[in-house]
Amino acid sequence: MLGQMMQQPLLVSSLLVHAERHHGEREIVSRRVEGDLHRTTYRELAARSRRLANALTKLGVQRSERVATLAWNGYRHMELYFAVSGMGAVLHTLNPRLHPEQLLYIAEHAEDQALFFDLTFLPLVAAVAGRLQKVRHWVALCARAHLPADAAKIPGLLCYEDLIDAHHDRFDWPEFDENSASSLCYTSGTTGNPKGVLYSHRSTLLHTYAAALPDALNCSATDSILPVVPMFHVNAWGLPYVGCMTGAKLVFPGPALDGKSLYELFESEQVTLSAGVPTVWQGLLAYVQGNGLKFSSMRRTVIGGSACPPAMLRAFGEGLGVHVLHAWGMTETSPLGTTCAFKAAHAGLDKDGRYALMAKQGRAIFGVDMKVVDDAGQELPFGSEQQGELLVRGPWVIESYFKDVGGSPLRSDAAGRGWFPTGDVATIDADGYMHITDRSKDVIKSGGEWIGSIDLENIAMAHPAVAMAACIGVPHPKWDERPLLVVVKKPGAEVTRDELLASFGGKIAKWWLPDDVVFVDAIPLGATGKMQKNKLREQFRDYQLPSA
Ligand code: ADP
C-alpha cells in the first residue's frame, strides 16, 4: 500500500524559497574582493538568484549543463549556488588552489559551459581561457566599474552585475526529478587524476537536514555562521544550504583568511559558529593568543577535513571558551559522515576524558552507516581494539564517479549492499565513536605492523614550539619503514630533536617513537589545506635514518 502524502521533490530551489518567505530580513554579510564589507538579505539573495537564472537562460545554459565557479565565499557565489542548481543546471565549483594544468583537466572533463570568477583569479583565467574551447561564457563577478583594464584579454568577457541588472526578478523555479544532478565537486586527486563527485538535489537536501541537527552542526535561526571552509570545498560542508534551511545569518570572509581579518569579522558580525580545516585555525589562534584577545560571541567551531590535533581542541576550549566539534567527511560523502558530539552517558567524564573523546572523529549521523573491516573484508565489531578500513553507505554517499571514471568504487557485502571504501584506517569503540589512525596510503608499516601517523603528529603538535608536524614512513633496511617526524617550528620558538622526542615519553609504545626529526620551513599543503605527505615522502625518500 502506498502512503498518501504529497509528492514533492526535494529540490535545492525550495531552500531559497523558504529562506525568502520565512527569513527574508536575515542578513548575509560578505567581505568582497573589492575590499569592502557588503550586506544583503535572504530576500535580496532570492531576487538576485532569479535574475541570474533569467540571465543564464538567456545565455543558453540548458538543464544538466555545467556552470563553473572560481570564487571565494561570498553572496555572489551563493547566488550562483541557487540560480544554477535551481534552474536544473549543475554548479561546478572549481578549486582555484589547484595547479592550472589540473584545473584545465577538470574543467574540460566536466565540459563546463560557462565560468564565473572572482577578480582575484583573473590571471589564472587569462592563462587557461585560450585552452578551454567548450566554455562559451566568461563572467567576472563584479560591477563594470571594477573591471581592470587587462580583463580585455579574455574575449567576450561579461560582467556579473550587468547580467543581474539586465534581467527581471520573476522566474519560476522548475520542478523536476529530485535525483537530478545539482552540483559537482572534484576530489583533489593526490593520487591519479581528480574524479568528479556529482551531488543530486535529493542528496543535498537530505544532507542539509542532517547537517543542521543538534548533534551535527547544530544550526538555528539565531546563529551567525561564518564558513571559513571554502564554497569550492564540498559546498562549504553544506553551510550555504543550512543557512537557507534554518535562517541563520551567514558571514562570508571572501579572500581574507588571515587571523586578523577573520577575528575582526567574528567580532563585528557576532559570529556564533564557524567551520574549517585545522590549518586555517592555526593562523587565527596565533593571532588571538598573540594579542591576548577573546571571542565575545563565538561559542562553537566545527573542525574537520584532517585530524584536529588535541592541542587545538584545548586551545579553543580552555583558552577561549569555544567548543570544537570534530567532524569527519569526504568529498564523496557530501561531506558529513561523523561528528564527535557527546552522549548522555558522557556527562560524568572528567575534563581529560572529555578532551580524549573529542579527539576522535565521532559517531555516524543518521543517514550514514559505517563499519570497519579487516583485510579479508570481515566487519570488526564495535569495541574491538583492531583497526581496519572504514566503509560507509547512505543516501548522500557516492555510488559512482562522474562519467563512471574508474568503474564502481563500491564493495558489496554478503547481503549485496554496496559500501564505499573510504581509504581511511580507523577503529570504532564500544559507543560507536570512530577514530581515524591514518589514511591507508599514509600508513607507516614497520616490521609488518602499522604505526598511526596521526597519533604521532598530535603528540608533536602538543609541544609549545611546534607549529605543524607530519609523520611519514621512510624506507628502512631492517623494518621496511620507520617513522620520520617533519616539523615546522613556531616563529621565534626553539626546540631540539631530543627535546621533542622526549615529549613522546610514556605516550606511545616505544617502537612507535620516530627515528628522527627534521625541521623544515614549511610543509607542503594541498588545495584544501591538507598536508601533502606524498610530497614529503618523495622529498625524504633517501633520508638516512640514524638507525639504518
Ligand atoms: P582530499 O583530501 O582527497 O581532497 P577530501 O577533502 O574529500 O579529499 O578528504 C577526505 C579525507 O580527509 C578523508 O578520507 C580523511 O582521510 C580526511 N579527513 C577528513 N576529516 C578528517 C578528520 N576529522 N580527521 C582525520 N582525517 C579526516
Coordinates of C-alpha atoms and ligand atoms in Angstrom, one line a residue:
M1 CA 0.0 0.0 0.0
L2 CA 1.4 3.4 -0.9
G3 CA 1.4 6.2 1.6
Q4 CA -0.9 9.1 0.9
M5 CA 1.3 12.1 1.3
M6 CA 2.2 14.8 -1.2
Q7 CA 4.8 14.0 -3.8
Q8 CA 7.0 17.0 -3.6
P9 CA 10.5 16.5 -4.9
L10 CA 13.4 17.6 -2.7
L11 CA 14.9 20.5 -4.7
V12 CA 17.6 23.0 -3.9
S13 CA 15.4 25.8 -5.0
S14 CA 12.9 25.0 -2.2
L15 CA 15.6 26.1 0.3
L16 CA 15.8 29.5 -1.2
V17 CA 12.0 29.9 -1.4
H18 CA 11.8 29.0 2.2
A19 CA 14.5 31.4 3.2
E20 CA 12.9 34.3 1.3
R21 CA 9.5 33.7 2.8
H22 CA 10.4 33.0 6.4
H23 CA 13.7 34.6 6.9
G24 CA 13.7 37.4 4.3
E25 CA 15.2 40.0 6.6
R26 CA 18.0 37.8 7.8
E27 CA 21.4 39.2 6.8
I28 CA 24.2 37.8 4.6
V29 CA 27.4 39.7 5.1
S30 CA 30.4 39.3 2.7
R31 CA 33.9 40.6 2.7
R32 CA 34.4 41.3 -1.0
V33 CA 37.4 41.1 -3.4
E34 CA 36.6 44.8 -4.0
G35 CA 37.8 45.3 -0.4
D36 CA 34.6 46.4 1.3
L37 CA 32.0 44.7 3.6
H38 CA 28.8 44.0 1.7
R39 CA 25.5 43.5 3.4
T40 CA 22.4 41.8 1.9
T41 CA 19.4 39.7 3.0
Y42 CA 17.9 36.4 2.0
R43 CA 15.1 38.3 0.3
E44 CA 17.6 40.1 -1.9
L45 CA 19.6 36.9 -2.4
A46 CA 16.4 35.2 -3.7
A47 CA 15.5 38.1 -6.1
R48 CA 19.1 38.3 -7.5
S49 CA 19.2 34.5 -7.9
R50 CA 16.0 34.7 -10.0
R51 CA 17.6 37.5 -12.1
L52 CA 20.7 35.3 -12.6
A53 CA 18.5 32.3 -13.6
N54 CA 17.0 34.5 -16.3
A55 CA 20.4 35.7 -17.4
L56 CA 21.7 32.1 -17.6
T57 CA 18.6 31.1 -19.6
K58 CA 19.3 33.9 -22.0
L59 CA 22.9 32.8 -22.3
G60 CA 21.6 29.5 -23.4
V61 CA 22.5 27.4 -20.4
Q62 CA 20.5 24.2 -20.6
R63 CA 19.4 21.7 -17.9
S64 CA 22.2 19.5 -16.7
E65 CA 24.9 21.6 -18.3
R66 CA 27.8 22.5 -16.0
V67 CA 28.3 26.1 -14.9
A68 CA 31.7 26.5 -13.2
T69 CA 32.8 28.9 -10.5
L70 CA 36.3 30.1 -9.4
A71 CA 35.3 32.1 -6.4
W72 CA 35.7 32.8 -2.7
N73 CA 32.9 32.6 -0.1
G74 CA 30.5 35.4 -0.8
Y75 CA 27.0 36.4 -1.7
R76 CA 27.5 36.3 -5.4
H77 CA 28.8 32.7 -5.1
M78 CA 25.8 31.9 -3.1
E79 CA 23.5 33.3 -5.8
L80 CA 25.2 31.0 -8.3
Y81 CA 24.6 28.1 -5.9
F82 CA 20.9 28.6 -6.0
A83 CA 20.4 30.0 -9.6
V84 CA 22.4 27.3 -11.3
S85 CA 21.1 24.3 -9.4
G86 CA 17.6 25.9 -9.1
M87 CA 17.1 26.1 -12.9
G88 CA 18.3 22.5 -13.3
A89 CA 21.8 23.1 -14.4
V90 CA 24.8 21.8 -12.4
L91 CA 27.0 24.1 -10.3
H92 CA 30.7 23.0 -10.7
T93 CA 32.8 24.6 -8.0
L94 CA 36.5 24.7 -9.1
N95 CA 39.3 24.9 -6.6
P96 CA 41.5 27.9 -7.5
R97 CA 44.4 26.5 -5.5
L98 CA 44.8 23.6 -7.9
H99 CA 47.6 23.7 -10.4
P100 CA 46.4 25.3 -13.7
E101 CA 47.0 22.0 -15.6
Q102 CA 44.8 20.2 -13.1
L103 CA 42.1 22.9 -13.5
L104 CA 42.2 22.6 -17.2
Y105 CA 41.8 18.9 -16.9
I106 CA 38.9 19.2 -14.6
A107 CA 37.0 22.0 -16.5
E108 CA 37.4 20.0 -19.7
H109 CA 36.4 16.7 -18.2
A110 CA 33.3 18.4 -16.7
E111 CA 32.5 20.1 -20.0
D112 CA 31.9 23.4 -18.3
Q113 CA 29.9 25.7 -20.5
A114 CA 30.3 28.9 -18.5
L115 CA 32.8 30.1 -15.9
F116 CA 32.1 32.7 -13.3
F117 CA 35.2 34.0 -11.4
D118 CA 36.3 36.5 -8.8
L119 CA 38.7 39.2 -9.9
T120 CA 41.4 37.6 -7.8
F121 CA 41.5 34.8 -10.3
L122 CA 41.7 36.9 -13.5
P123 CA 45.4 36.0 -14.1
L124 CA 44.5 32.3 -13.7
V125 CA 41.5 32.6 -16.0
A126 CA 43.6 34.6 -18.6
A127 CA 46.2 31.8 -18.5
V128 CA 43.7 29.0 -19.2
A129 CA 41.0 30.7 -21.2
G130 CA 42.5 30.1 -24.7
R131 CA 42.7 26.3 -23.9
L132 CA 39.2 25.8 -22.8
Q133 CA 37.2 25.6 -26.0
K134 CA 33.9 24.4 -24.5
V135 CA 33.5 27.4 -22.2
R136 CA 31.1 29.7 -24.1
H137 CA 30.8 32.4 -21.4
W138 CA 33.4 34.0 -19.1
V139 CA 31.8 36.1 -16.4
A140 CA 33.7 38.4 -13.9
L141 CA 32.0 38.5 -10.5
C142 CA 32.0 42.3 -10.2
A143 CA 30.4 45.6 -11.4
R144 CA 31.7 47.1 -14.7
A145 CA 33.4 49.9 -12.8
H146 CA 35.7 47.3 -11.0
L147 CA 36.8 45.6 -14.2
P148 CA 40.6 46.0 -14.6
A149 CA 42.0 47.1 -18.0
D150 CA 43.7 43.7 -18.6
A151 CA 40.3 42.0 -18.4
A152 CA 40.0 42.7 -22.1
K153 CA 42.5 39.8 -22.6
I154 CA 39.5 37.5 -22.2
P155 CA 37.4 37.7 -25.4
G156 CA 33.7 38.4 -24.8
L157 CA 34.1 38.8 -21.1
L158 CA 30.9 39.5 -19.4
C159 CA 30.3 41.4 -16.2
Y160 CA 28.2 39.8 -13.5
E161 CA 26.4 42.9 -12.2
D162 CA 25.5 43.8 -15.9
L163 CA 23.8 40.4 -16.2
I164 CA 21.9 40.9 -13.0
D165 CA 20.8 44.4 -13.9
A166 CA 19.7 43.4 -17.4
H167 CA 17.2 40.8 -16.2
H168 CA 14.0 40.9 -14.2
D169 CA 13.4 39.0 -11.0
R170 CA 10.4 36.9 -12.0
F171 CA 11.5 33.3 -12.5
D172 CA 9.5 30.2 -11.6
W173 CA 11.9 27.6 -10.3
P174 CA 11.1 24.4 -12.4
E175 CA 10.1 21.1 -10.8
F176 CA 12.0 18.0 -11.9
D177 CA 13.2 14.7 -10.5
E178 CA 14.9 15.1 -7.2
N179 CA 17.6 12.7 -8.3
S180 CA 18.8 15.2 -10.9
A181 CA 22.3 16.5 -10.5
S182 CA 22.6 19.7 -8.6
S183 CA 26.4 20.3 -8.1
L184 CA 29.7 18.8 -9.0
C185 CA 33.0 18.8 -7.0
Y186 CA 36.2 17.0 -7.9
T187 CA 38.4 15.3 -5.4
S188 CA 41.8 16.8 -5.1
G189 CA 43.4 13.7 -6.6
T190 CA 46.5 13.3 -4.5
T191 CA 46.9 10.1 -6.5
G192 CA 45.9 9.9 -10.1
N193 CA 43.6 12.3 -11.9
P194 CA 40.9 14.1 -9.9
K195 CA 37.5 12.4 -10.0
G196 CA 34.1 14.2 -10.1
V197 CA 31.5 13.7 -7.4
L198 CA 28.1 14.6 -8.7
Y199 CA 25.6 15.5 -6.0
S200 CA 21.8 15.3 -6.5
H201 CA 19.1 17.6 -5.3
R202 CA 17.8 14.8 -3.1
S203 CA 21.3 14.0 -1.6
T204 CA 21.9 17.7 -1.0
L205 CA 18.5 18.3 0.8
L206 CA 18.8 15.2 2.9
H207 CA 22.4 16.2 3.8
T208 CA 21.2 19.6 4.8
Y209 CA 18.5 18.3 7.2
A210 CA 21.1 16.1 8.8
A211 CA 23.8 18.7 8.9
A212 CA 21.6 21.1 10.8
L213 CA 20.7 18.6 13.6
P214 CA 21.8 19.4 17.2
D215 CA 24.4 16.7 17.3
A216 CA 25.7 17.6 13.9
L217 CA 26.4 21.3 13.1
N218 CA 23.6 22.4 15.5
C219 CA 22.4 25.4 13.5
S220 CA 19.4 27.6 14.2
A221 CA 17.8 30.9 13.1
T222 CA 19.6 32.6 16.0
D223 CA 23.1 31.6 14.8
S224 CA 25.5 33.8 12.9
I225 CA 27.6 31.3 10.9
L226 CA 30.9 32.1 9.3
P227 CA 32.0 29.3 6.9
V228 CA 35.8 29.5 6.6
V229 CA 35.7 26.2 4.7
P230 CA 35.6 27.4 1.1
M231 CA 32.5 27.1 -1.1
F232 CA 34.7 25.3 -3.6
H233 CA 35.4 22.6 -1.0
V234 CA 32.5 20.2 -0.8
N235 CA 29.9 23.0 -0.9
A236 CA 31.4 24.6 2.2
W237 CA 30.3 21.5 4.1
G238 CA 26.7 22.3 3.2
L239 CA 26.5 25.5 5.2
P240 CA 25.0 27.7 2.4
Y241 CA 22.1 25.3 2.2
V242 CA 21.9 25.0 6.0
G243 CA 21.7 28.8 6.2
C244 CA 18.6 28.9 4.0
M245 CA 17.0 26.0 5.8
T246 CA 17.5 27.4 9.3
G247 CA 17.5 31.2 8.6
A248 CA 20.9 31.6 10.2
K249 CA 22.8 34.8 9.4
L250 CA 25.7 34.0 7.1
V251 CA 29.0 35.8 7.2
F252 CA 31.4 35.2 4.3
P253 CA 35.1 36.0 4.6
G254 CA 35.9 36.4 0.9
P255 CA 39.6 36.2 0.3
A256 CA 40.7 37.5 3.7
L257 CA 41.5 34.3 5.6
D258 CA 44.4 35.6 7.8
G259 CA 43.9 35.5 11.6
K260 CA 43.4 39.3 12.0
S261 CA 40.8 39.6 9.2
L262 CA 38.9 36.6 10.5
Y263 CA 39.0 37.7 14.1
E264 CA 37.6 41.1 13.2
L265 CA 34.8 39.6 11.2
F266 CA 33.9 37.2 14.0
E267 CA 33.6 40.1 16.3
S268 CA 31.9 42.7 14.1
E269 CA 29.3 40.2 12.9
Q270 CA 28.9 38.5 16.3
V271 CA 29.6 35.1 14.8
T272 CA 28.4 32.1 16.9
L273 CA 29.5 29.2 14.8
S274 CA 32.3 28.6 12.3
A275 CA 33.8 25.7 10.4
G276 CA 37.1 24.9 8.7
V277 CA 40.2 22.7 8.4
P278 CA 42.8 22.7 11.2
T279 CA 45.4 24.6 9.2
V280 CA 43.3 27.7 8.9
W281 CA 42.6 27.8 12.6
Q282 CA 46.3 27.9 13.3
G283 CA 46.6 31.5 11.9
L284 CA 43.6 32.6 13.9
L285 CA 44.7 31.0 17.1
A286 CA 48.2 32.6 16.8
Y287 CA 46.6 36.0 16.2
V288 CA 44.1 35.7 19.1
Q289 CA 46.6 34.3 21.6
G290 CA 49.4 36.6 20.5
N291 CA 47.3 39.6 21.1
G292 CA 45.6 38.4 24.3
L293 CA 42.2 38.6 22.7
K294 CA 38.9 36.7 23.4
F295 CA 35.8 36.0 21.4
S296 CA 32.7 37.8 22.6
S297 CA 30.2 35.7 20.7
M298 CA 31.8 32.6 19.2
R299 CA 30.8 29.5 21.0
R300 CA 31.4 26.6 18.7
T301 CA 33.5 25.7 15.7
V302 CA 33.5 22.6 13.5
I303 CA 36.9 21.3 12.6
G304 CA 37.4 18.5 10.1
G305 CA 39.0 17.7 6.8
S306 CA 42.0 16.4 8.6
A307 CA 42.5 15.3 12.2
C308 CA 42.1 18.1 14.7
P309 CA 45.2 18.0 17.0
P310 CA 44.2 17.6 20.7
A311 CA 46.3 20.7 21.4
M312 CA 44.0 22.7 19.2
L313 CA 40.9 21.4 20.9
R314 CA 42.2 22.6 24.2
A315 CA 43.5 25.9 22.9
F316 CA 39.9 26.7 21.8
G317 CA 38.1 25.1 24.7
E318 CA 40.2 26.0 27.7
G319 CA 41.8 29.2 26.4
L320 CA 38.9 30.8 24.5
G321 CA 35.7 29.1 25.6
V322 CA 35.0 27.8 22.1
H323 CA 33.7 24.3 21.9
V324 CA 35.2 22.3 19.0
L325 CA 33.1 19.8 17.2
H326 CA 35.4 17.4 15.5
A327 CA 33.9 16.1 12.3
W328 CA 34.9 13.6 9.6
G329 CA 33.8 13.5 6.0
M330 CA 34.9 13.3 2.4
T331 CA 34.0 14.9 -1.0
E332 CA 32.4 11.5 -1.7
T333 CA 30.2 11.8 1.4
S334 CA 28.8 15.3 0.8
P335 CA 30.8 15.6 3.2
L336 CA 29.3 14.9 6.6
G337 CA 29.8 11.4 7.9
T338 CA 30.5 11.6 11.6
T339 CA 30.6 14.3 14.3
C340 CA 32.1 13.9 17.8
A341 CA 29.1 15.0 19.9
F342 CA 28.8 13.6 23.4
K343 CA 26.1 11.2 24.5
A344 CA 24.3 11.4 27.8
A345 CA 26.5 8.7 29.2
H346 CA 29.5 11.0 28.9
A347 CA 28.1 13.5 31.4
G348 CA 30.3 12.1 34.2
L349 CA 33.6 12.3 32.2
D350 CA 36.3 14.5 33.7
K351 CA 38.0 17.1 31.6
D352 CA 40.7 14.9 30.3
G353 CA 38.2 12.2 29.5
R354 CA 36.1 14.7 27.5
Y355 CA 39.1 16.0 25.6
A356 CA 40.2 12.5 24.8
L357 CA 36.8 11.7 23.4
M358 CA 36.6 14.9 21.4
A359 CA 39.8 14.0 19.6
K360 CA 38.0 11.1 17.9
Q361 CA 36.2 11.7 14.6
G362 CA 32.9 10.8 16.2
R363 CA 29.8 8.8 15.7
A364 CA 27.7 8.4 12.5
I365 CA 25.0 10.9 11.9
F366 CA 21.7 9.4 10.9
G367 CA 21.7 8.6 7.2
V368 CA 25.3 7.4 7.2
D369 CA 26.2 3.9 8.2
M370 CA 29.7 2.9 8.8
K371 CA 31.8 -0.1 9.6
V372 CA 35.5 -1.1 9.9
V373 CA 36.6 -4.2 8.1
D374 CA 39.8 -6.3 8.3
D375 CA 42.0 -7.3 5.4
A376 CA 39.6 -10.1 4.5
G377 CA 36.6 -7.7 4.4
Q378 CA 35.2 -9.1 7.7
E379 CA 33.5 -6.5 9.9
L380 CA 35.3 -5.8 13.1
P381 CA 32.8 -5.4 16.0
F382 CA 32.4 -2.0 17.7
G383 CA 34.7 -2.0 20.7
S384 CA 37.3 -4.3 19.2
E385 CA 40.7 -2.6 19.5
Q386 CA 41.6 -3.7 16.0
Q387 CA 41.9 -1.1 13.2
G388 CA 40.8 -1.7 9.7
E389 CA 39.5 0.1 6.7
L390 CA 36.4 2.3 7.1
L391 CA 33.5 1.7 4.8
V392 CA 30.4 3.9 4.6
R393 CA 27.0 3.9 2.9
G394 CA 24.0 6.2 2.8
P395 CA 21.8 8.5 0.6
W396 CA 24.5 11.2 0.4
V397 CA 27.4 8.8 -0.2
I398 CA 28.7 8.4 -3.8
E399 CA 27.7 5.4 -5.9
S400 CA 29.9 6.1 -8.9
Y401 CA 32.2 8.9 -10.0
F402 CA 31.1 11.4 -12.7
K403 CA 31.2 9.7 -16.1
D404 CA 31.9 6.5 -14.3
V405 CA 35.6 7.1 -14.1
G406 CA 37.4 4.2 -12.6
G407 CA 34.3 1.9 -12.6
S408 CA 32.2 1.3 -9.5
P409 CA 34.1 2.2 -6.3
L410 CA 31.7 0.2 -4.1
R411 CA 32.3 -3.1 -2.4
S412 CA 29.4 -5.5 -1.8
D413 CA 28.6 -7.1 1.5
A414 CA 27.1 -10.6 1.9
A415 CA 23.6 -9.2 1.5
G416 CA 24.6 -7.5 -1.8
R417 CA 24.6 -4.0 -0.4
G418 CA 27.3 -1.6 -1.7
W419 CA 29.7 0.1 0.7
F420 CA 32.0 2.9 -0.2
P421 CA 35.6 2.2 0.9
T422 CA 37.0 5.5 2.3
G423 CA 40.7 4.7 2.2
D424 CA 40.8 5.7 5.9
V425 CA 42.1 3.4 8.6
A426 CA 40.1 3.5 11.8
T427 CA 38.8 1.9 14.9
I428 CA 35.3 2.1 16.3
D429 CA 34.8 2.0 20.1
A430 CA 32.0 0.3 22.0
D431 CA 30.0 3.5 22.0
G432 CA 30.2 3.8 18.2
Y433 CA 32.9 6.6 18.1
M434 CA 35.2 6.3 15.1
H435 CA 38.8 7.2 15.4
I436 CA 41.0 7.6 12.3
T437 CA 44.6 6.5 12.7
D438 CA 45.6 7.1 9.2
R439 CA 44.8 7.2 5.5
S440 CA 45.7 3.9 4.0
K441 CA 48.2 5.5 1.7
D442 CA 49.9 7.3 4.5
V443 CA 50.1 4.3 6.9
I444 CA 53.6 3.6 8.2
K445 CA 54.4 -0.1 8.2
S446 CA 57.2 -1.1 10.4
G447 CA 58.2 -4.8 10.7
G448 CA 54.7 -5.7 9.3
E449 CA 52.9 -3.6 12.0
W450 CA 51.0 -0.3 11.5
I451 CA 52.1 2.9 13.2
G452 CA 49.4 5.5 13.3
S453 CA 51.0 8.7 12.0
I454 CA 48.1 10.9 13.2
D455 CA 48.8 10.0 16.9
L456 CA 52.4 10.8 16.5
E457 CA 51.6 14.2 14.8
N458 CA 49.2 15.0 17.6
I459 CA 51.8 14.5 20.3
A460 CA 54.3 16.6 18.4
M461 CA 51.7 19.3 17.9
A462 CA 51.1 19.5 21.7
H463 CA 54.7 20.8 22.1
P464 CA 54.5 24.5 22.6
A465 CA 57.3 25.2 20.0
V466 CA 55.7 23.2 17.2
A467 CA 53.5 24.9 14.6
M468 CA 53.0 21.9 12.3
A469 CA 54.1 18.3 12.2
A470 CA 53.9 15.5 9.7
C471 CA 55.0 11.9 10.3
I472 CA 55.9 9.8 7.3
G473 CA 57.4 6.4 6.7
V474 CA 60.9 6.4 5.4
P475 CA 62.5 3.2 3.8
H476 CA 64.5 1.2 6.4
P477 CA 66.7 -1.9 5.6
K478 CA 65.5 -3.9 8.6
W479 CA 62.0 -2.7 9.3
D480 CA 60.8 -1.8 5.8
E481 CA 59.7 1.6 7.0
R482 CA 60.3 3.7 10.1
P483 CA 58.6 7.0 11.1
L484 CA 60.3 10.3 10.4
L485 CA 58.9 13.4 12.0
V486 CA 58.9 16.5 9.9
V487 CA 58.4 19.7 11.9
V488 CA 57.8 23.4 11.4
K489 CA 58.6 25.4 14.5
K490 CA 56.6 28.4 15.6
P491 CA 58.2 31.7 14.8
G492 CA 60.8 32.5 17.4
A493 CA 60.4 29.2 19.2
E494 CA 63.2 26.8 19.8
V495 CA 63.2 23.0 20.4
T496 CA 65.8 20.4 19.7
R497 CA 65.3 16.9 18.2
D498 CA 66.0 15.2 21.5
E499 CA 63.7 17.5 23.5
L500 CA 60.9 16.9 21.0
L501 CA 61.4 13.1 21.1
A502 CA 61.5 13.2 24.9
S503 CA 58.0 14.7 24.9
F504 CA 56.7 11.4 23.5
G505 CA 57.8 9.5 26.6
G506 CA 55.1 7.4 28.1
K507 CA 52.5 8.4 25.5
I508 CA 53.1 5.6 22.9
A509 CA 54.6 2.2 22.5
K510 CA 58.4 2.5 22.4
W511 CA 58.7 1.1 18.9
W512 CA 56.4 3.9 17.6
L513 CA 58.9 6.6 18.5
P514 CA 60.0 8.4 15.4
D515 CA 63.5 7.5 14.4
D516 CA 64.4 11.1 13.7
V517 CA 63.2 14.7 13.5
V518 CA 63.8 17.1 10.7
F519 CA 63.0 20.8 11.0
V520 CA 61.7 22.5 7.8
D521 CA 60.4 25.9 6.9
A522 CA 57.1 24.7 5.6
I523 CA 55.2 21.5 5.0
P524 CA 53.5 21.4 1.5
L525 CA 49.8 21.9 1.7
G526 CA 47.3 20.7 -0.9
A527 CA 44.5 22.7 -2.4
T528 CA 42.2 22.1 0.5
G529 CA 44.8 23.0 3.2
K530 CA 45.9 19.4 4.0
M531 CA 49.4 18.3 4.4
Q532 CA 50.7 16.6 1.3
K533 CA 52.5 13.7 2.8
N534 CA 53.1 12.1 -0.7
K535 CA 55.3 15.2 -1.5
L536 CA 57.2 14.8 1.8
R537 CA 57.7 11.1 1.2
E538 CA 59.2 12.0 -2.2
Q539 CA 61.4 14.6 -0.6
F540 CA 62.7 12.3 2.1
R541 CA 62.8 9.1 0.2
D542 CA 66.6 8.8 0.5
Y543 CA 66.8 10.2 4.1
Q544 CA 69.4 8.4 6.1
L545 CA 67.8 7.4 9.4
P546 CA 70.2 7.1 12.3
S547 CA 69.1 3.5 13.0
A548 CA 69.5 2.4 9.4
Ligands
ADP1 P1 41.0 15.1 -0.5 O1 41.7 15.2 0.8 O2 41.5 13.9 -1.3 O3 40.8 16.4 -1.2 P2 38.6 15.1 0.9 O4 38.6 16.6 1.1 O5 37.3 14.5 0.4 O6 39.6 14.7 -0.2 O7 39.2 14.5 2.1 C1 38.6 13.3 2.7 C2 39.6 12.7 3.6 O8 40.1 13.7 4.6 C3 39.1 11.6 4.4 O9 39.1 10.4 3.7 C4 40.1 11.6 5.6 O10 41.3 10.9 5.2 C5 40.4 13.0 5.8 N1 39.6 13.6 6.9 C6 38.5 14.3 6.8 N2 38.1 14.7 8.1 C7 39.0 14.2 8.9 C8 39.2 14.2 10.3 N3 38.3 14.8 11.1 N4 40.2 13.5 10.9 C9 41.1 12.9 10.1 N5 41.0 12.8 8.7 C10 40.0 13.5 8.2

